[in-house]
Short mmCIF file of N, CA and C in Angstrom, two decimals:
data_model
loop_
_atom_site.label_atom_id
_atom_site.label_comp_id
_atom_site.label_asym_id
_atom_site.label_seq_id
_atom_site.Cartn_x
_atom_site.Cartn_y
_atom_site.Cartn_z
N UNK S 1189 -112.57 56.82 90.17
CA UNK S 1189 -111.39 57.20 89.90
C UNK S 1189 -110.30 56.28 90.27
N UNK S 1190 -109.35 55.79 89.87
CA UNK S 1190 -107.68 55.46 89.84
C UNK S 1190 -107.46 55.80 88.64
N UNK S 1191 -105.79 55.95 89.00
CA UNK S 1191 -104.72 55.47 87.55
C UNK S 1191 -103.82 54.50 88.19
N UNK S 1192 -103.36 54.35 87.06
CA UNK S 1192 -102.06 53.91 87.02
C UNK S 1192 -101.06 54.22 85.68
N UNK S 1193 -99.63 53.98 86.54
CA UNK S 1193 -98.58 54.35 85.77
C UNK S 1193 -98.50 53.83 84.37
N UNK S 1194 -97.74 53.84 83.55
CA UNK S 1194 -97.16 53.57 82.06
C UNK S 1194 -95.79 53.11 82.48
N UNK S 1195 -95.67 52.60 81.69
CA UNK S 1195 -93.70 51.54 82.12
C UNK S 1195 -93.81 51.19 80.07
N UNK S 1196 -92.64 50.66 80.46
CA UNK S 1196 -92.18 50.27 79.53
C UNK S 1196 -91.64 48.69 79.28
N UNK S 1197 -92.07 47.55 77.88
CA UNK S 1197 -91.48 46.06 78.50
C UNK S 1197 -90.13 46.39 77.05
N UNK S 1198 -89.39 46.87 77.20
CA UNK S 1198 -87.93 46.97 75.88
C UNK S 1198 -87.41 45.62 76.76
N UNK S 1199 -86.96 45.95 78.34
CA UNK S 1199 -86.97 44.75 78.91
C UNK S 1199 -86.41 42.88 78.54
N UNK S 1200 -88.18 43.22 78.02
CA UNK S 1200 -88.43 41.86 77.40
C UNK S 1200 -87.23 41.49 75.66
N UNK S 1201 -87.19 42.97 75.66
CA UNK S 1201 -86.22 42.72 74.30
C UNK S 1201 -85.15 41.02 74.16
N UNK S 1202 -85.41 40.05 72.89
CA UNK S 1202 -84.24 39.10 73.13
C UNK S 1202 -83.09 39.05 73.15
N UNK S 1203 -81.84 38.97 74.27
CA UNK S 1203 -81.06 39.12 74.37
C UNK S 1203 -80.39 38.74 73.30
N UNK S 1204 -80.40 37.91 72.39
CA UNK S 1204 -79.57 37.41 71.36
C UNK S 1204 -79.55 37.85 70.31
N UNK S 1205 -80.62 38.71 70.13
CA UNK S 1205 -80.52 39.40 68.81
C UNK S 1205 -78.81 40.21 68.27
N UNK S 1206 -79.41 40.00 66.98
CA UNK S 1206 -78.14 40.98 67.25
C UNK S 1206 -77.86 42.78 66.75
N UNK S 1207 -76.95 43.33 67.42
CA UNK S 1207 -77.17 44.77 67.89
C UNK S 1207 -76.37 45.28 66.40
N UNK S 1208 -77.13 45.65 65.15
CA UNK S 1208 -76.08 46.08 63.82
C UNK S 1208 -74.69 47.40 64.34
N UNK S 1209 -73.98 46.77 63.23
CA UNK S 1209 -72.52 47.10 63.69
C UNK S 1209 -72.44 48.77 63.41
N UNK S 1210 -73.86 49.29 63.05
CA UNK S 1210 -73.79 50.79 62.87
C UNK S 1210 -73.95 51.42 64.04
N UNK S 1211 -75.09 50.54 64.76
CA UNK S 1211 -75.75 51.15 66.07
C UNK S 1211 -74.29 51.28 67.02
N UNK S 1212 -73.84 49.49 66.71
CA UNK S 1212 -72.13 49.44 68.00
C UNK S 1212 -71.75 50.69 67.74
N UNK S 1213 -71.04 50.77 66.56
CA UNK S 1213 -69.86 51.83 66.03
C UNK S 1213 -70.80 53.38 66.71
N UNK S 1214 -72.00 53.92 66.79
CA UNK S 1214 -72.70 54.66 66.89
C UNK S 1214 -72.47 55.22 68.13
N UNK S 1215 -72.68 53.92 69.32
CA UNK S 1215 -72.42 53.91 70.87
C UNK S 1215 -70.82 54.01 71.56
N UNK S 1216 -69.95 54.02 70.39
CA UNK S 1216 -68.80 53.82 71.17
C UNK S 1216 -67.73 54.85 70.97
N UNK S 1217 -67.71 55.63 71.98
CA UNK S 1217 -66.47 56.43 72.59
C UNK S 1217 -66.79 57.75 71.86
N UNK S 1218 -68.40 57.50 72.79
CA UNK S 1218 -68.74 59.05 72.50
C UNK S 1218 -69.99 60.00 73.29
N UNK S 1219 -69.58 60.43 73.36
CA UNK S 1219 -71.07 61.76 74.18
C UNK S 1219 -72.22 61.57 73.56
N UNK S 1220 -72.87 60.23 73.76
CA UNK S 1220 -74.16 60.32 73.05
C UNK S 1220 -75.30 60.65 73.64
N UNK S 1221 -75.84 61.41 72.70
CA UNK S 1221 -77.73 62.12 73.22
C UNK S 1221 -78.46 62.15 72.42
N UNK S 1222 -79.56 60.56 73.27
CA UNK S 1222 -80.54 60.09 72.24
C UNK S 1222 -81.81 61.36 72.30
N UNK S 1223 -82.67 60.78 71.11
CA UNK S 1223 -83.77 61.33 70.73
C UNK S 1223 -84.81 59.78 70.09
N UNK S 1224 -86.01 59.97 70.62
CA UNK S 1224 -86.31 58.03 70.73
C UNK S 1224 -87.74 58.85 70.64
N UNK S 1225 -88.28 59.19 69.30
CA UNK S 1225 -89.69 59.49 69.09
C UNK S 1225 -90.07 59.74 67.41
N UNK S 1226 -91.36 59.10 67.03
CA UNK S 1226 -91.79 59.25 65.52
C UNK S 1226 -90.83 60.66 65.27
N UNK S 1227 -90.80 60.42 63.65
CA UNK S 1227 -90.80 61.72 63.74
C UNK S 1227 -91.38 63.20 63.13
N UNK S 1228 -92.18 63.99 63.84
CA UNK S 1228 -93.00 64.81 63.78
C UNK S 1228 -93.20 66.39 64.01
N UNK S 1229 -93.40 67.48 64.06
CA UNK S 1229 -93.51 68.15 64.10
C UNK S 1229 -94.12 68.98 65.43
N UNK S 1230 -94.57 68.32 65.71
CA UNK S 1230 -94.51 68.47 67.65
C UNK S 1230 -93.81 67.74 68.44
N UNK S 1231 -92.48 66.62 68.22
CA UNK S 1231 -91.96 66.77 68.53
C UNK S 1231 -90.66 67.08 68.29
N UNK S 1232 -90.51 68.59 67.95
CA UNK S 1232 -90.06 69.18 67.97
C UNK S 1232 -87.80 69.34 67.14
N UNK S 1233 -87.72 68.24 66.19
CA UNK S 1233 -86.84 67.67 66.55
C UNK S 1233 -85.31 68.63 65.90
N UNK S 1234 -86.62 69.24 64.39
CA UNK S 1234 -85.68 70.84 64.26
C UNK S 1234 -84.47 71.59 65.71
N UNK S 1235 -85.09 71.57 66.50
CA UNK S 1235 -85.18 72.58 67.65
C UNK S 1235 -83.56 71.61 68.37
N UNK S 1236 -83.91 70.65 68.34
CA UNK S 1236 -82.78 69.63 68.88
C UNK S 1236 -81.86 69.85 68.08
N UNK S 1237 -82.01 69.96 66.79
CA UNK S 1237 -80.46 69.82 65.99
C UNK S 1237 -80.16 71.15 66.13
N UNK S 1238 -80.99 72.62 66.02
CA UNK S 1238 -80.19 73.93 66.34
C UNK S 1238 -79.32 73.86 67.38
N UNK S 1239 -80.35 73.00 69.12
CA UNK S 1239 -79.11 73.08 69.96
C UNK S 1239 -77.40 72.63 69.39
N UNK S 1240 -77.79 71.28 68.69
CA UNK S 1240 -76.71 70.70 68.67
C UNK S 1240 -76.10 70.66 67.73
N UNK S 1241 -75.83 71.95 66.69
CA UNK S 1241 -75.63 72.26 65.49
C UNK S 1241 -74.69 73.69 66.34
N UNK S 1242 -75.28 74.18 67.46
CA UNK S 1242 -74.53 75.24 68.11
C UNK S 1242 -73.34 75.02 68.70
N UNK S 1243 -73.69 73.52 69.70
CA UNK S 1243 -72.66 72.69 70.09
C UNK S 1243 -71.25 72.71 69.18
N UNK S 1244 -71.58 72.27 67.86
CA UNK S 1244 -70.83 71.67 66.95
C UNK S 1244 -70.20 73.12 66.45
N UNK S 1245 -70.58 73.96 66.56
CA UNK S 1245 -69.81 74.99 65.81
C UNK S 1245 -68.89 75.35 66.78
N UNK S 1246 -68.72 75.15 68.26
CA UNK S 1246 -67.73 75.46 69.24
C UNK S 1246 -67.16 74.88 69.35
N UNK S 1247 -66.76 73.43 68.28
CA UNK S 1247 -66.30 72.41 68.26
C UNK S 1247 -66.39 71.23 69.58
N UNK S 1248 -67.32 71.55 70.08
CA UNK S 1248 -68.05 69.93 71.19
C UNK S 1248 -68.07 69.07 69.56
N UNK S 1249 -67.45 67.28 70.72
CA UNK S 1249 -66.88 66.45 70.12
C UNK S 1249 -68.93 65.70 70.38
N UNK S 1250 -70.16 66.13 70.78
CA UNK S 1250 -70.56 65.28 70.75
C UNK S 1250 -71.26 64.98 70.30
N UNK S 1251 -72.38 63.54 70.28
CA UNK S 1251 -73.14 63.39 69.16
C UNK S 1251 -74.91 63.51 69.44
N UNK S 1252 -75.84 63.34 68.33
CA UNK S 1252 -77.14 63.61 68.14
C UNK S 1252 -77.61 62.35 67.93
N UNK S 1253 -78.85 61.62 67.80
CA UNK S 1253 -79.33 60.38 67.32
C UNK S 1253 -80.78 60.05 67.11
N UNK S 1254 -81.19 60.44 66.44
CA UNK S 1254 -82.50 60.09 66.24
C UNK S 1254 -82.83 59.02 66.15
N UNK S 1255 -84.29 58.69 67.06
CA UNK S 1255 -84.32 57.01 66.67
C UNK S 1255 -86.44 57.30 66.50
N UNK S 1256 -85.93 56.60 65.35
CA UNK S 1256 -87.64 56.79 65.10
C UNK S 1256 -88.37 56.48 63.71
N UNK S 1257 -90.05 55.92 63.52
CA UNK S 1257 -90.14 56.24 62.38
C UNK S 1257 -90.71 57.67 61.85
N UNK S 1258 -90.29 57.14 60.36
CA UNK S 1258 -90.92 59.41 60.00
C UNK S 1258 -92.14 59.18 59.86
N UNK S 1259 -92.71 60.11 60.11
CA UNK S 1259 -94.26 60.74 60.78
C UNK S 1259 -94.56 61.37 59.30
N UNK S 1260 -95.08 62.91 59.87
CA UNK S 1260 -96.15 63.43 58.62
C UNK S 1260 -95.34 65.11 58.86
N UNK S 1261 -95.58 65.14 57.60
CA UNK S 1261 -94.93 66.87 58.18
C UNK S 1261 -93.68 67.13 58.14
N UNK S 1262 -92.85 66.07 57.53
CA UNK S 1262 -91.23 66.03 57.59
C UNK S 1262 -90.57 66.21 56.77
N UNK S 1263 -91.06 66.46 55.66
CA UNK S 1263 -89.82 66.23 54.67
C UNK S 1263 -88.43 67.42 54.80
N UNK S 1264 -88.89 68.44 54.94
CA UNK S 1264 -87.57 69.31 55.19
C UNK S 1264 -86.60 69.05 56.22
N UNK S 1265 -87.27 68.74 57.07
CA UNK S 1265 -86.08 68.26 58.44
C UNK S 1265 -85.91 67.00 57.87
N UNK S 1266 -86.12 66.40 57.55
CA UNK S 1266 -85.53 64.44 56.96
C UNK S 1266 -84.77 65.31 56.04
N UNK S 1267 -84.34 65.83 55.09
CA UNK S 1267 -83.59 66.48 54.38
C UNK S 1267 -82.40 66.73 54.58
N UNK S 1268 -82.94 67.85 55.90
CA UNK S 1268 -81.30 68.44 56.41
C UNK S 1268 -80.71 68.02 57.19
N UNK S 1269 -81.54 66.36 57.71
CA UNK S 1269 -80.39 65.04 58.49
C UNK S 1269 -79.87 65.15 57.53
N UNK S 1270 -80.60 64.03 56.33
CA UNK S 1270 -79.82 63.50 55.14
C UNK S 1270 -78.66 64.18 54.65
N UNK S 1271 -79.09 65.65 54.30
CA UNK S 1271 -78.05 66.15 53.64
C UNK S 1271 -77.02 66.71 55.05
N UNK S 1272 -76.78 66.41 56.20
CA UNK S 1272 -76.00 67.05 57.02
C UNK S 1272 -75.07 67.32 56.43
N UNK S 1273 -74.02 67.39 56.93
CA UNK S 1273 -72.58 67.73 56.93
C UNK S 1273 -71.97 66.58 57.83
N UNK S 1274 -72.11 66.24 59.10
CA UNK S 1274 -71.69 65.54 59.97
C UNK S 1274 -72.46 64.51 59.98
N UNK S 1275 -73.32 64.27 59.18
CA UNK S 1275 -73.75 62.86 59.49
C UNK S 1275 -73.74 61.86 59.56
N UNK S 1276 -73.61 60.57 59.98
CA UNK S 1276 -73.19 59.76 60.54
C UNK S 1276 -71.32 59.45 61.03
N UNK S 1277 -71.10 61.18 61.83
CA UNK S 1277 -70.10 61.43 62.55
C UNK S 1277 -71.03 61.74 63.71
N UNK S 1278 -71.24 62.41 63.59
CA UNK S 1278 -71.63 63.49 65.43
C UNK S 1278 -73.41 63.22 65.33
N UNK S 1279 -73.69 63.75 63.81
CA UNK S 1279 -75.00 62.88 63.33
C UNK S 1279 -76.10 61.56 63.41
N UNK S 1280 -77.14 60.73 63.69
CA UNK S 1280 -77.31 59.91 63.09
C UNK S 1280 -79.57 59.35 63.31
N UNK S 1281 -79.30 58.91 62.10
CA UNK S 1281 -80.39 58.49 62.70
C UNK S 1281 -80.87 57.06 61.83
N UNK S 1282 -81.66 56.82 62.53
CA UNK S 1282 -82.24 55.31 62.50
C UNK S 1282 -83.47 55.25 62.51
N UNK S 1283 -84.70 54.62 62.36
CA UNK S 1283 -86.44 54.60 61.42
C UNK S 1283 -86.25 53.35 61.47
N UNK S 1284 -85.81 51.86 61.76
CA UNK S 1284 -85.83 50.82 62.15
C UNK S 1284 -85.07 49.73 63.27
N UNK S 1285 -85.26 50.69 64.25
CA UNK S 1285 -83.86 49.96 65.38
C UNK S 1285 -85.40 49.03 65.62
N UNK S 1286 -84.53 47.75 65.87
CA UNK S 1286 -85.50 46.76 66.88
C UNK S 1286 -85.31 47.03 67.70
N UNK S 1287 -86.72 46.66 68.75
CA UNK S 1287 -86.07 47.21 70.01
C UNK S 1287 -84.66 46.66 71.13
N UNK S 1288 -83.83 45.15 70.61
CA UNK S 1288 -83.10 45.07 71.00
C UNK S 1288 -81.85 46.16 71.28
N UNK S 1289 -81.72 47.01 69.69
CA UNK S 1289 -81.31 47.92 69.71
C UNK S 1289 -81.10 48.76 70.29
N UNK S 1290 -82.78 49.23 70.24
CA UNK S 1290 -82.97 50.86 71.16
C UNK S 1290 -82.77 50.46 72.38
N UNK S 1291 -83.02 48.60 73.21
CA UNK S 1291 -82.01 48.78 74.88
C UNK S 1291 -80.66 49.30 74.82
N UNK S 1292 -80.27 48.60 73.67
CA UNK S 1292 -78.52 48.87 73.42
C UNK S 1292 -78.51 50.55 73.89
N UNK S 1293 -79.13 51.60 72.71
CA UNK S 1293 -78.80 52.63 72.22
C UNK S 1293 -79.08 53.61 73.89
N UNK S 1294 -80.55 52.81 74.42
CA UNK S 1294 -80.08 53.35 75.90
C UNK S 1294 -79.37 53.30 77.14
N UNK S 1295 -78.88 52.46 76.89
CA UNK S 1295 -77.56 51.86 77.71
C UNK S 1295 -76.04 51.96 77.26
N UNK S 1296 -75.93 53.18 76.64
CA UNK S 1296 -75.31 53.52 75.82
C UNK S 1296 -75.02 55.21 75.36
N UNK S 1297 -76.07 55.19 75.99
CA UNK S 1297 -76.14 56.68 75.75
C UNK S 1297 -75.96 57.73 76.32
N UNK S 1298 -75.35 59.03 76.69
CA UNK S 1298 -75.15 60.21 77.87
C UNK S 1298 -76.08 60.11 78.39
N UNK S 1299 -77.25 60.53 77.60
CA UNK S 1299 -78.45 61.07 77.89
C UNK S 1299 -79.63 61.19 77.20
N UNK S 1300 -80.98 61.24 76.99
CA UNK S 1300 -82.15 61.19 76.67
C UNK S 1300 -82.15 62.39 76.46
N UNK S 1301 -82.51 63.05 75.10
CA UNK S 1301 -83.18 64.87 75.37
C UNK S 1301 -84.34 64.26 74.46
N UNK S 1302 -85.70 65.16 74.64
CA UNK S 1302 -86.63 65.00 74.73
C UNK S 1302 -87.78 66.72 74.27
N UNK S 1303 -87.04 67.03 73.22
CA UNK S 1303 -87.90 68.57 72.90
C UNK S 1303 -89.30 68.87 72.70
N UNK S 1304 -90.69 68.06 72.87
CA UNK S 1304 -91.59 67.98 72.17
C UNK S 1304 -92.49 69.56 72.98
N UNK S 1305 -93.21 70.05 71.64
CA UNK S 1305 -93.83 71.19 72.61
C UNK S 1305 -95.70 70.59 73.16
N UNK S 1306 -95.22 69.26 72.76
CA UNK S 1306 -96.91 69.01 73.00
C UNK S 1306 -96.52 67.58 73.34
N UNK S 1307 -97.12 66.47 74.36
CA UNK S 1307 -96.80 65.28 74.61
C UNK S 1307 -97.93 64.67 75.47
N UNK S 1308 -98.27 63.66 74.88
CA UNK S 1308 -99.50 63.29 76.01
C UNK S 1308 -99.32 62.00 77.01
N UNK S 1309 -98.17 60.86 76.65
CA UNK S 1309 -97.27 60.71 77.85
C UNK S 1309 -95.66 60.74 77.96
N UNK S 1310 -94.91 60.35 77.08
CA UNK S 1310 -93.89 60.61 77.11
C UNK S 1310 -92.77 59.55 77.59
N UNK S 1311 -92.58 58.50 76.92
CA UNK S 1311 -92.82 56.91 76.92
C UNK S 1311 -91.26 56.79 76.64
N UNK S 1312 -90.63 57.54 75.93
CA UNK S 1312 -89.19 57.19 76.33
C UNK S 1312 -88.57 58.08 77.25
N UNK S 1313 -89.16 58.32 77.93
CA UNK S 1313 -88.62 59.39 78.89
C UNK S 1313 -88.57 58.61 80.64
N UNK S 1314 -89.93 57.37 80.60
CA UNK S 1314 -90.40 56.45 81.74
C UNK S 1314 -88.99 55.82 80.83
N UNK S 1315 -88.57 54.92 79.13
CA UNK S 1315 -87.49 54.00 79.00
C UNK S 1315 -86.37 54.62 79.97
N UNK S 1316 -85.81 55.73 79.74
CA UNK S 1316 -84.43 56.41 79.69
C UNK S 1316 -84.72 55.52 81.28
N UNK S 1317 -85.43 56.78 82.00
CA UNK S 1317 -85.44 56.35 83.74
C UNK S 1317 -85.01 54.86 84.70
N UNK S 1318 -86.00 53.58 83.50
CA UNK S 1318 -85.83 52.77 84.02
C UNK S 1318 -84.47 52.14 84.56
N UNK S 1319 -83.75 52.88 82.59
CA UNK S 1319 -82.32 52.05 82.96
C UNK S 1319 -81.94 52.97 83.96
N UNK S 1320 -81.80 53.93 83.78
CA UNK S 1320 -80.64 55.41 84.48
C UNK S 1320 -80.10 56.07 84.26
N UNK S 1321 -80.79 55.94 83.09
CA UNK S 1321 -80.32 57.09 81.93
C UNK S 1321 -81.12 58.66 82.47
N UNK S 1322 -80.18 59.55 82.16
CA UNK S 1322 -80.42 60.87 83.11
C UNK S 1322 -81.08 61.49 81.40
N UNK S 1323 -82.13 61.98 81.82
CA UNK S 1323 -83.03 63.08 80.55
C UNK S 1323 -82.92 64.03 80.74
N UNK S 1324 -83.34 65.10 79.28
CA UNK S 1324 -83.34 66.53 79.36
C UNK S 1324 -84.46 66.34 78.59
N UNK S 1325 -85.47 67.69 79.21
CA UNK S 1325 -86.85 67.51 78.29
C UNK S 1325 -87.70 68.95 78.27
N UNK S 1326 -88.06 68.97 77.78
CA UNK S 1326 -88.81 71.23 77.53
C UNK S 1326 -89.49 71.02 79.35
N UNK S 1327 -89.70 71.97 78.86
CA UNK S 1327 -90.62 72.09 80.23
C UNK S 1327 -91.98 72.63 79.97
N UNK S 1328 -92.37 71.10 79.77
CA UNK S 1328 -94.22 71.27 80.30
C UNK S 1328 -94.67 69.97 81.28
N UNK S 1329 -96.13 70.78 80.92
CA UNK S 1329 -96.96 70.28 82.33
C UNK S 1329 -96.13 68.47 82.77
N UNK S 1330 -97.23 67.70 81.84
CA UNK S 1330 -97.16 65.90 81.80
C UNK S 1330 -95.30 65.55 81.43
N UNK S 1331 -93.77 66.44 81.06
CA UNK S 1331 -92.72 65.62 81.51
C UNK S 1331 -92.33 66.54 82.92
N UNK S 1332 -92.61 67.35 83.70
CA UNK S 1332 -92.62 67.69 85.13
C UNK S 1332 -93.47 66.69 86.07
N UNK S 1333 -94.50 66.44 85.45
CA UNK S 1333 -95.45 65.26 86.27
C UNK S 1333 -94.10 64.00 86.18
N UNK S 1334 -93.91 63.00 85.62
CA UNK S 1334 -93.48 62.11 84.87
C UNK S 1334 -92.14 62.48 85.21
N UNK S 1335 -91.09 63.51 85.22
CA UNK S 1335 -89.47 63.18 85.48
C UNK S 1335 -89.55 64.16 87.13
N UNK S 1336 -90.22 64.81 87.64
CA UNK S 1336 -90.43 65.26 88.55
C UNK S 1336 -89.25 66.02 88.74
N UNK S 1337 -88.29 66.33 89.62
CA UNK S 1337 -86.68 66.57 90.02
C UNK S 1337 -85.64 66.38 89.42
N UNK S 1338 -85.61 64.60 88.44
CA UNK S 1338 -84.86 63.85 88.38
C UNK S 1338 -84.58 64.53 86.78
N UNK S 1339 -84.77 65.26 86.45
CA UNK S 1339 -84.70 65.04 85.22
C UNK S 1339 -84.58 67.00 84.97
N UNK S 1340 -83.78 67.19 83.85
CA UNK S 1340 -83.01 68.31 83.67
C UNK S 1340 -84.75 69.30 82.60
N UNK S 1341 -84.15 70.23 82.59
CA UNK S 1341 -85.52 71.20 81.46
C UNK S 1341 -85.16 72.58 81.46
N UNK S 1342 -85.92 72.33 79.70
CA UNK S 1342 -84.71 73.56 79.47
C UNK S 1342 -86.08 74.10 78.79
N UNK S 1343 -85.90 75.80 78.11
CA UNK S 1343 -87.21 76.11 77.43
C UNK S 1343 -86.98 76.21 75.90
N UNK S 1344 -88.36 75.98 75.78
CA UNK S 1344 -88.71 76.22 74.09
C UNK S 1344 -88.30 77.51 73.33
N UNK S 1345 -88.37 78.06 74.05
CA UNK S 1345 -88.48 79.67 73.08
C UNK S 1345 -86.93 79.76 72.32
N UNK S 1346 -85.41 79.19 72.71
CA UNK S 1346 -84.21 79.37 72.32
C UNK S 1346 -83.65 77.87 72.41
N UNK S 1347 -83.22 77.26 71.66
CA UNK S 1347 -81.90 76.40 71.17
C UNK S 1347 -81.34 76.58 72.00
N UNK S 1348 -80.77 77.55 72.67
CA UNK S 1348 -79.46 78.14 73.07
C UNK S 1348 -80.17 77.46 74.51
N UNK S 1349 -80.85 77.39 74.82
CA UNK S 1349 -81.74 76.66 76.39
C UNK S 1349 -80.90 75.20 76.89
N UNK S 1350 -81.20 74.48 75.86
CA UNK S 1350 -80.47 73.12 75.91
C UNK S 1350 -79.67 72.56 76.03
N UNK S 1351 -79.33 73.50 74.73
CA UNK S 1351 -76.92 73.83 74.84
C UNK S 1351 -76.57 74.66 76.25
N UNK S 1352 -76.94 74.97 76.82
CA UNK S 1352 -76.18 75.01 78.19
C UNK S 1352 -76.42 73.97 78.87
N UNK S 1353 -77.62 73.72 78.42
CA UNK S 1353 -77.34 71.82 79.87
C UNK S 1353 -76.53 71.18 79.04
N UNK S 1354 -76.51 70.84 78.29
CA UNK S 1354 -75.54 69.49 77.36
C UNK S 1354 -73.84 70.62 77.64
N UNK S 1355 -74.00 71.13 77.35
CA UNK S 1355 -72.46 71.83 78.28
C UNK S 1355 -72.04 72.14 79.62
N UNK S 1356 -72.66 71.58 80.34
CA UNK S 1356 -72.39 71.98 81.60
C UNK S 1356 -72.92 70.37 82.02
N UNK S 1357 -73.33 69.33 81.52
CA UNK S 1357 -73.22 68.35 81.84
C UNK S 1357 -71.40 67.56 81.14
N UNK S 1358 -71.48 68.10 79.99
CA UNK S 1358 -70.25 67.70 79.60
C UNK S 1358 -69.04 68.16 80.15
N UNK S 1359 -69.00 69.47 80.78
CA UNK S 1359 -68.17 70.28 81.57
C UNK S 1359 -67.75 69.76 82.77
N UNK S 1360 -68.77 69.01 83.29
CA UNK S 1360 -68.61 69.07 84.58
C UNK S 1360 -68.66 67.06 84.99
N UNK S 1361 -69.39 67.15 84.33
CA UNK S 1361 -70.07 64.98 84.44
C UNK S 1361 -70.95 65.48 85.53
N UNK S 1362 -71.41 66.68 85.37
CA UNK S 1362 -72.75 66.35 87.24
C UNK S 1362 -73.94 66.81 85.77
N UNK S 1363 -74.63 65.07 86.24
CA UNK S 1363 -76.47 65.94 85.15
C UNK S 1363 -77.06 67.24 86.16
N UNK S 1364 -77.28 67.86 84.61
CA UNK S 1364 -77.74 69.33 85.99
C UNK S 1364 -78.93 69.04 86.21
N UNK S 1365 -79.98 68.06 86.84
CA UNK S 1365 -81.05 68.71 87.46
C UNK S 1365 -81.54 69.12 88.46
N UNK S 1366 -81.91 68.71 89.22
CA UNK S 1366 -81.77 69.97 90.41
C UNK S 1366 -81.94 68.45 91.75
N UNK S 1367 -82.57 67.76 91.52
CA UNK S 1367 -82.27 66.86 92.77
C UNK S 1367 -81.03 66.03 92.84
#
């Protein structure tokens, strides 16, 4: 038996593909935290939104973007996002990005955030790390295996755990990983 590490081929996206104005605008002059995955319960988008709502209530200017197709059992979350008072100001959701637009988001975001309860692999973490984008992830074994000491980890019991990491990163400019 042997193994190999999975990777990403986003770097093969056609660089001539146009990045929509809405995507460029979202990435311009802001501290953007990116969540890339199918929107489904195990990915824990509600936790992420709870953490960022805490930050916004404190006056933080950070932005959050969900990128991914809408999956199953997400009606309440999607409605919450679409009706959110910060939608298209500090909260964004794109369900149809091209590979080139996703690459653009990775290269213009401040950090990837990935709060899954359960994950088979976590390809967006690999994609972020390949591009030098720092990643914050839930403290589950598969993410520790992927990210080792270069990622920052947060507990899933309380959204404040993630909010603390974001606050620290924003205040100090130093990514809060142990490495």
